[in-house]
Amino acid sequence: MQKLNIIPPRSGVAFILKKGERLKVVDIEGEQVSDLICYNLHDKAEYLSSGRTVDYAETIYLTTGNHFYSNRSNIMFDIIEDTVGKHDFLLTPCSAEMFRITYGETEPHRGCFGNLCEALEEFGITPDNIPTCFNIFMNVPVDGETGKVSVLPPMSKSGDFILLKARMDLIIGMTACSAGMSNNYSFKPIGYQISQD
Ligand SMILES: [Zn+2]
């Protein structure tokens, strides 16, 4: 078992997760979101698809037992354990543009999007190829009548985690999210750990 790696507050990482390996994502302090995106290691035009995944799962609230599909409808990973059960797969990673448009900030942080751009650059992935991320621990309830989308503090507490199993060789990009509202207005680290079984 690998030691627990730490993603510092408001930053991101990229790494390879081989088929069959497991990735544990840990909310170390509680109420902290981690945006996750992935690509087929052997063909980066194949990426994690929110649309396909929600379509086949028939729910927007994905948890243990759900399969996560690519734009080509291949399974990229499964959730095999989840101590929270509430995550988001509707919203794009927070970005300088989002901070400007939604919050009116004049000198915005580059957000998860900027952090993912930098982290994924070494794998040849460009900003235009970063789609909607799976936002682990992000609490986004949707009003079933009006369709109104809200962003509430995560339900995760210190030590909560989600465990994924790769179904193909993957490039993973992952962050400790930089958006105030998503993290109950304090920016915290995220832990992750890769294991072989
Ligand atoms: Zn973010």
PDB file of C-alpha atoms and ligand atoms in Angstrom:
ATOM      1  CA  MET A   1       0.000   0.000   0.000  1.00  0.00           C
ATOM      2  CA  GLN A   2       1.342   3.379  -1.054  1.00  0.00           C
ATOM      3  CA  LYS A   3       1.591   6.103   1.581  1.00  0.00           C
ATOM      4  CA  LEU A   4      -1.076   8.793   1.608  1.00  0.00           C
ATOM      5  CA  ASN A   5      -0.132  11.490  -0.914  1.00  0.00           C
ATOM      6  CA  ILE A   6      -1.236  15.026  -0.119  1.00  0.00           C
ATOM      7  CA  ILE A   7      -2.615  17.549  -2.623  1.00  0.00           C
ATOM      8  CA  PRO A   8      -2.060  20.941  -0.945  1.00  0.00           C
ATOM      9  CA  PRO A   9      -4.993  23.393  -0.766  1.00  0.00           C
ATOM     10  CA  ARG A  10      -5.954  25.007  -4.113  1.00  0.00           C
ATOM     11  CA  SER A  11      -3.647  22.819  -6.230  1.00  0.00           C
ATOM     12  CA  GLY A  12      -3.710  19.774  -8.496  1.00  0.00           C
ATOM     13  CA  VAL A  13      -1.777  16.677  -9.582  1.00  0.00           C
ATOM     14  CA  ALA A  14      -1.738  14.186 -12.463  1.00  0.00           C
ATOM     15  CA  PHE A  15      -0.600  10.553 -12.415  1.00  0.00           C
ATOM     16  CA  ILE A  16      -1.134   7.166 -14.034  1.00  0.00           C
ATOM     17  CA  LEU A  17      -3.540   4.572 -12.588  1.00  0.00           C
ATOM     18  CA  LYS A  18      -3.200   1.150 -14.205  1.00  0.00           C
ATOM     19  CA  LYS A  19      -6.090  -1.195 -14.965  1.00  0.00           C
ATOM     20  CA  GLY A  20      -7.063  -3.088 -11.797  1.00  0.00           C
ATOM     21  CA  GLU A  21      -5.416  -0.602  -9.453  1.00  0.00           C
ATOM     22  CA  ARG A  22      -7.472   1.165  -6.805  1.00  0.00           C
ATOM     23  CA  LEU A  23      -7.456   4.836  -5.977  1.00  0.00           C
ATOM     24  CA  LYS A  24      -8.590   6.003  -2.562  1.00  0.00           C
ATOM     25  CA  VAL A  25      -9.462   9.709  -2.319  1.00  0.00           C
ATOM     26  CA  VAL A  26      -9.550  10.934   1.274  1.00  0.00           C
ATOM     27  CA  ASP A  27     -11.102  14.087   2.694  1.00  0.00           C
ATOM     28  CA  ILE A  28      -8.450  14.675   5.359  1.00  0.00           C
ATOM     29  CA  GLU A  29     -10.073  17.519   7.307  1.00  0.00           C
ATOM     30  CA  GLY A  30     -13.688  17.330   6.065  1.00  0.00           C
ATOM     31  CA  GLU A  31     -15.860  19.497   3.761  1.00  0.00           C
ATOM     32  CA  GLN A  32     -13.283  19.556   0.947  1.00  0.00           C
ATOM     33  CA  VAL A  33     -14.033  18.817  -2.722  1.00  0.00           C
ATOM     34  CA  SER A  34     -11.664  17.084  -5.159  1.00  0.00           C
ATOM     35  CA  ASP A  35     -12.272  17.399  -8.917  1.00  0.00           C
ATOM     36  CA  LEU A  36     -11.266  14.270 -10.837  1.00  0.00           C
ATOM     37  CA  ILE A  37     -10.898  13.784 -14.575  1.00  0.00           C
ATOM     38  CA  CYS A  38      -9.344  10.880 -16.485  1.00  0.00           C
ATOM     39  CA  TYR A  39      -8.203   9.828 -19.950  1.00  0.00           C
ATOM     40  CA  ASN A  40      -7.329   6.540 -21.614  1.00  0.00           C
ATOM     41  CA  LEU A  41      -3.535   6.307 -21.184  1.00  0.00           C
ATOM     42  CA  HIS A  42      -3.170   4.839 -24.683  1.00  0.00           C
ATOM     43  CA  ASP A  43      -5.521   7.217 -26.520  1.00  0.00           C
ATOM     44  CA  LYS A  44      -6.106  10.583 -24.883  1.00  0.00           C
ATOM     45  CA  ALA A  45      -9.057  11.391 -27.168  1.00  0.00           C
ATOM     46  CA  GLU A  46     -11.011   9.014 -24.928  1.00  0.00           C
ATOM     47  CA  TYR A  47     -12.030  10.821 -21.736  1.00  0.00           C
ATOM     48  CA  LEU A  48     -14.435  10.547 -18.806  1.00  0.00           C
ATOM     49  CA  SER A  49     -17.957  11.546 -19.890  1.00  0.00           C
ATOM     50  CA  SER A  50     -20.518  12.998 -17.502  1.00  0.00           C
ATOM     51  CA  GLY A  51     -23.253  12.664 -20.132  1.00  0.00           C
ATOM     52  CA  ARG A  52     -22.645   8.983 -20.872  1.00  0.00           C
ATOM     53  CA  THR A  53     -22.235   8.089 -17.188  1.00  0.00           C
ATOM     54  CA  VAL A  54     -25.425   9.827 -16.044  1.00  0.00           C
ATOM     55  CA  ASP A  55     -27.306   8.427 -19.033  1.00  0.00           C
ATOM     56  CA  TYR A  56     -26.436   4.797 -18.277  1.00  0.00           C
ATOM     57  CA  ALA A  57     -26.691   5.130 -14.469  1.00  0.00           C
ATOM     58  CA  GLU A  58     -30.088   6.888 -14.767  1.00  0.00           C
ATOM     59  CA  THR A  59     -29.174   9.134 -11.835  1.00  0.00           C
ATOM     60  CA  ILE A  60     -27.083  12.233 -11.223  1.00  0.00           C
ATOM     61  CA  TYR A  61     -26.080  11.000  -7.753  1.00  0.00           C
ATOM     62  CA  LEU A  62     -23.362   8.422  -8.364  1.00  0.00           C
ATOM     63  CA  THR A  63     -21.973   6.161  -5.642  1.00  0.00           C
ATOM     64  CA  THR A  64     -20.874   2.582  -4.848  1.00  0.00           C
ATOM     65  CA  GLY A  65     -21.667   0.198  -7.691  1.00  0.00           C
ATOM     66  CA  ASN A  66     -21.872   2.837 -10.407  1.00  0.00           C
ATOM     67  CA  HIS A  67     -19.745   2.550 -13.556  1.00  0.00           C
ATOM     68  CA  PHE A  68     -18.047   5.619 -15.005  1.00  0.00           C
ATOM     69  CA  TYR A  69     -18.051   5.698 -18.802  1.00  0.00           C
ATOM     70  CA  SER A  70     -15.906   7.391 -21.430  1.00  0.00           C
ATOM     71  CA  ASN A  71     -17.117   9.397 -24.424  1.00  0.00           C
ATOM     72  CA  ARG A  72     -16.812   6.061 -26.295  1.00  0.00           C
ATOM     73  CA  SER A  73     -19.058   4.263 -23.769  1.00  0.00           C
ATOM     74  CA  ASN A  74     -16.268   2.141 -22.315  1.00  0.00           C
ATOM     75  CA  ILE A  75     -16.085   1.762 -18.525  1.00  0.00           C
ATOM     76  CA  MET A  76     -13.114   3.724 -17.176  1.00  0.00           C
ATOM     77  CA  PHE A  77     -13.569   3.017 -13.448  1.00  0.00           C
ATOM     78  CA  ASP A  78     -16.096   1.873 -10.848  1.00  0.00           C
ATOM     79  CA  ILE A  79     -16.810   3.178  -7.352  1.00  0.00           C
ATOM     80  CA  ILE A  80     -16.312   0.222  -5.037  1.00  0.00           C
ATOM     81  CA  GLU A  81     -16.579   2.008  -1.667  1.00  0.00           C
ATOM     82  CA  ASP A  82     -17.974   5.396  -0.685  1.00  0.00           C
ATOM     83  CA  THR A  83     -18.430   6.625   2.885  1.00  0.00           C
ATOM     84  CA  VAL A  84     -20.255   9.835   1.838  1.00  0.00           C
ATOM     85  CA  GLY A  85     -22.591   8.996  -1.052  1.00  0.00           C
ATOM     86  CA  LYS A  86     -22.981  12.550  -2.335  1.00  0.00           C
ATOM     87  CA  HIS A  87     -20.858  13.857  -5.207  1.00  0.00           C
ATOM     88  CA  ASP A  88     -21.384  16.013  -8.286  1.00  0.00           C
ATOM     89  CA  PHE A  89     -20.976  15.189 -11.970  1.00  0.00           C
ATOM     90  CA  LEU A  90     -22.874  18.155 -13.465  1.00  0.00           C
ATOM     91  CA  LEU A  91     -20.539  21.102 -13.037  1.00  0.00           C
ATOM     92  CA  THR A  92     -17.275  21.963 -14.740  1.00  0.00           C
ATOM     93  CA  PRO A  93     -14.101  22.520 -12.684  1.00  0.00           C
ATOM     94  CA  CYS A  94     -13.983  25.968 -11.057  1.00  0.00           C
ATOM     95  CA  SER A  95     -11.976  28.426 -13.160  1.00  0.00           C
ATOM     96  CA  ALA A  96     -10.916  32.064 -13.359  1.00  0.00           C
ATOM     97  CA  GLU A  97     -13.845  32.631 -15.741  1.00  0.00           C
ATOM     98  CA  MET A  98     -16.286  31.054 -13.281  1.00  0.00           C
ATOM     99  CA  PHE A  99     -15.005  33.211 -10.400  1.00  0.00           C
ATOM    100  CA  ARG A 100     -15.428  36.271 -12.650  1.00  0.00           C
ATOM    101  CA  ILE A 101     -18.880  35.414 -14.059  1.00  0.00           C
ATOM    102  CA  THR A 102     -20.512  33.877 -10.984  1.00  0.00           C
ATOM    103  CA  TYR A 103     -18.837  35.799  -8.151  1.00  0.00           C
ATOM    104  CA  GLY A 104     -17.741  39.021  -9.865  1.00  0.00           C
ATOM    105  CA  GLU A 105     -14.121  38.648  -8.738  1.00  0.00           C
ATOM    106  CA  THR A 106     -11.734  41.028 -10.485  1.00  0.00           C
ATOM    107  CA  GLU A 107      -8.500  39.116  -9.757  1.00  0.00           C
ATOM    108  CA  PRO A 108      -9.712  35.522  -9.759  1.00  0.00           C
ATOM    109  CA  HIS A 109      -7.759  32.401  -8.825  1.00  0.00           C
ATOM    110  CA  ARG A 110      -7.140  30.034 -11.764  1.00  0.00           C
ATOM    111  CA  GLY A 111      -9.213  27.425  -9.958  1.00  0.00           C
ATOM    112  CA  CYS A 112      -9.299  23.657 -10.470  1.00  0.00           C
ATOM    113  CA  PHE A 113      -9.363  24.198 -14.222  1.00  0.00           C
ATOM    114  CA  GLY A 114      -6.048  26.095 -14.195  1.00  0.00           C
ATOM    115  CA  ASN A 115      -4.538  23.573 -11.805  1.00  0.00           C
ATOM    116  CA  LEU A 116      -5.629  20.656 -14.011  1.00  0.00           C
ATOM    117  CA  CYS A 117      -4.286  22.393 -17.138  1.00  0.00           C
ATOM    118  CA  GLU A 118      -0.847  22.658 -15.541  1.00  0.00           C
ATOM    119  CA  ALA A 119      -0.840  19.156 -14.038  1.00  0.00           C
ATOM    120  CA  LEU A 120      -2.029  17.431 -17.238  1.00  0.00           C
ATOM    121  CA  GLU A 121       0.314  19.324 -19.562  1.00  0.00           C
ATOM    122  CA  GLU A 122       3.086  16.730 -19.118  1.00  0.00           C
ATOM    123  CA  PHE A 123       0.692  14.119 -20.578  1.00  0.00           C
ATOM    124  CA  GLY A 124      -0.025  16.267 -23.633  1.00  0.00           C
ATOM    125  CA  ILE A 125      -3.568  17.187 -22.582  1.00  0.00           C
ATOM    126  CA  THR A 126      -4.576  20.718 -23.526  1.00  0.00           C
ATOM    127  CA  PRO A 127      -7.133  23.034 -21.815  1.00  0.00           C
ATOM    128  CA  ASP A 128      -9.759  22.438 -24.529  1.00  0.00           C
ATOM    129  CA  ASN A 129      -9.669  18.732 -23.674  1.00  0.00           C
ATOM    130  CA  ILE A 130     -10.707  19.140 -20.030  1.00  0.00           C
ATOM    131  CA  PRO A 131     -14.477  18.465 -19.780  1.00  0.00           C
ATOM    132  CA  THR A 132     -16.872  18.242 -16.819  1.00  0.00           C
ATOM    133  CA  CYS A 133     -15.064  16.602 -13.907  1.00  0.00           C
ATOM    134  CA  PHE A 134     -16.362  14.124 -11.362  1.00  0.00           C
ATOM    135  CA  ASN A 135     -16.435  16.400  -8.326  1.00  0.00           C
ATOM    136  CA  ILE A 136     -15.810  14.110  -5.383  1.00  0.00           C
ATOM    137  CA  PHE A 137     -17.512  15.213  -2.128  1.00  0.00           C
ATOM    138  CA  MET A 138     -19.173  18.183  -3.891  1.00  0.00           C
ATOM    139  CA  ASN A 139     -22.741  18.636  -2.655  1.00  0.00           C
ATOM    140  CA  VAL A 140     -24.976  19.879  -5.484  1.00  0.00           C
ATOM    141  CA  PRO A 141     -28.646  19.226  -4.834  1.00  0.00           C
ATOM    142  CA  VAL A 142     -31.055  19.772  -7.724  1.00  0.00           C
ATOM    143  CA  ASP A 143     -34.673  20.826  -7.179  1.00  0.00           C
ATOM    144  CA  GLY A 144     -36.689  18.171  -9.008  1.00  0.00           C
ATOM    145  CA  GLU A 145     -39.466  20.620  -9.917  1.00  0.00           C
ATOM    146  CA  THR A 146     -37.628  23.757 -10.988  1.00  0.00           C
ATOM    147  CA  GLY A 147     -34.253  22.275 -11.933  1.00  0.00           C
ATOM    148  CA  LYS A 148     -32.545  24.845  -9.708  1.00  0.00           C
ATOM    149  CA  VAL A 149     -28.965  23.774  -8.932  1.00  0.00           C
ATOM    150  CA  SER A 150     -27.452  24.706  -5.541  1.00  0.00           C
ATOM    151  CA  VAL A 151     -23.914  24.391  -4.190  1.00  0.00           C
ATOM    152  CA  LEU A 152     -23.890  23.455  -0.491  1.00  0.00           C
ATOM    153  CA  PRO A 153     -21.045  22.516   1.882  1.00  0.00           C
ATOM    154  CA  PRO A 154     -19.835  18.927   1.359  1.00  0.00           C
ATOM    155  CA  MET A 155     -21.361  16.240   3.579  1.00  0.00           C
ATOM    156  CA  SER A 156     -17.914  14.647   4.035  1.00  0.00           C
ATOM    157  CA  LYS A 157     -16.222  14.644   7.427  1.00  0.00           C
ATOM    158  CA  SER A 158     -12.564  14.147   8.348  1.00  0.00           C
ATOM    159  CA  GLY A 159     -11.441  10.693   7.191  1.00  0.00           C
ATOM    160  CA  ASP A 160     -14.288  10.094   4.761  1.00  0.00           C
ATOM    161  CA  PHE A 161     -13.192   8.536   1.481  1.00  0.00           C
ATOM    162  CA  ILE A 162     -14.181   7.133  -1.873  1.00  0.00           C
ATOM    163  CA  LEU A 163     -12.492   4.085  -3.418  1.00  0.00           C
ATOM    164  CA  LEU A 164     -12.305   3.690  -7.210  1.00  0.00           C
ATOM    165  CA  LYS A 165     -11.098   0.727  -9.263  1.00  0.00           C
ATOM    166  CA  ALA A 166      -9.620   1.387 -12.714  1.00  0.00           C
ATOM    167  CA  ARG A 167     -11.122  -0.661 -15.555  1.00  0.00           C
ATOM    168  CA  MET A 168      -8.538   0.550 -18.100  1.00  0.00           C
ATOM    169  CA  ASP A 169      -5.094   2.195 -17.940  1.00  0.00           C
ATOM    170  CA  LEU A 170      -5.797   5.819 -17.005  1.00  0.00           C
ATOM    171  CA  ILE A 171      -4.220   9.226 -16.774  1.00  0.00           C
ATOM    172  CA  ILE A 172      -5.837  10.867 -13.739  1.00  0.00           C
ATOM    173  CA  GLY A 173      -6.001  14.597 -13.028  1.00  0.00           C
ATOM    174  CA  MET A 174      -7.134  15.553  -9.541  1.00  0.00           C
ATOM    175  CA  THR A 175      -7.364  18.682  -7.384  1.00  0.00           C
ATOM    176  CA  ALA A 176      -8.000  20.071  -3.944  1.00  0.00           C
ATOM    177  CA  CYS A 177     -10.770  22.427  -5.054  1.00  0.00           C
ATOM    178  CA  SER A 178     -10.330  26.225  -4.982  1.00  0.00           C
ATOM    179  CA  ALA A 179     -13.964  27.409  -4.962  1.00  0.00           C
ATOM    180  CA  GLY A 180     -15.176  28.990  -1.707  1.00  0.00           C
ATOM    181  CA  MET A 181     -18.809  27.940  -1.852  1.00  0.00           C
ATOM    182  CA  SER A 182     -17.954  24.313  -2.694  1.00  0.00           C
ATOM    183  CA  ASN A 183     -15.759  23.908   0.384  1.00  0.00           C
ATOM    184  CA  ASN A 184     -17.654  25.850   3.070  1.00  0.00           C
ATOM    185  CA  TYR A 185     -15.212  28.755   2.652  1.00  0.00           C
ATOM    186  CA  SER A 186     -11.996  27.144   3.843  1.00  0.00           C
ATOM    187  CA  PHE A 187      -9.443  25.591   1.508  1.00  0.00           C
ATOM    188  CA  LYS A 188      -8.056  22.282   2.675  1.00  0.00           C
ATOM    189  CA  PRO A 189      -5.829  19.463   1.369  1.00  0.00           C
ATOM    190  CA  ILE A 190      -6.981  16.204  -0.231  1.00  0.00           C
ATOM    191  CA  GLY A 191      -5.280  12.834   0.287  1.00  0.00           C
ATOM    192  CA  TYR A 192      -4.954   9.997  -2.223  1.00  0.00           C
ATOM    193  CA  GLN A 193      -3.481   6.538  -2.211  1.00  0.00           C
ATOM    194  CA  ILE A 194      -2.980   3.922  -4.935  1.00  0.00           C
ATOM    195  CA  SER A 195      -3.107   0.215  -4.142  1.00  0.00           C
ATOM    196  CA  GLN A 196      -2.797  -2.897  -6.309  1.00  0.00           C
ATOM    197  CA  ASP A 197      -5.820  -4.715  -4.925  1.00  0.00           C
TER     198      ASP A 197
HETATM  199 ZN    ZN B   1     -12.690  23.582  -7.892  1.00  0.00          ZN
END
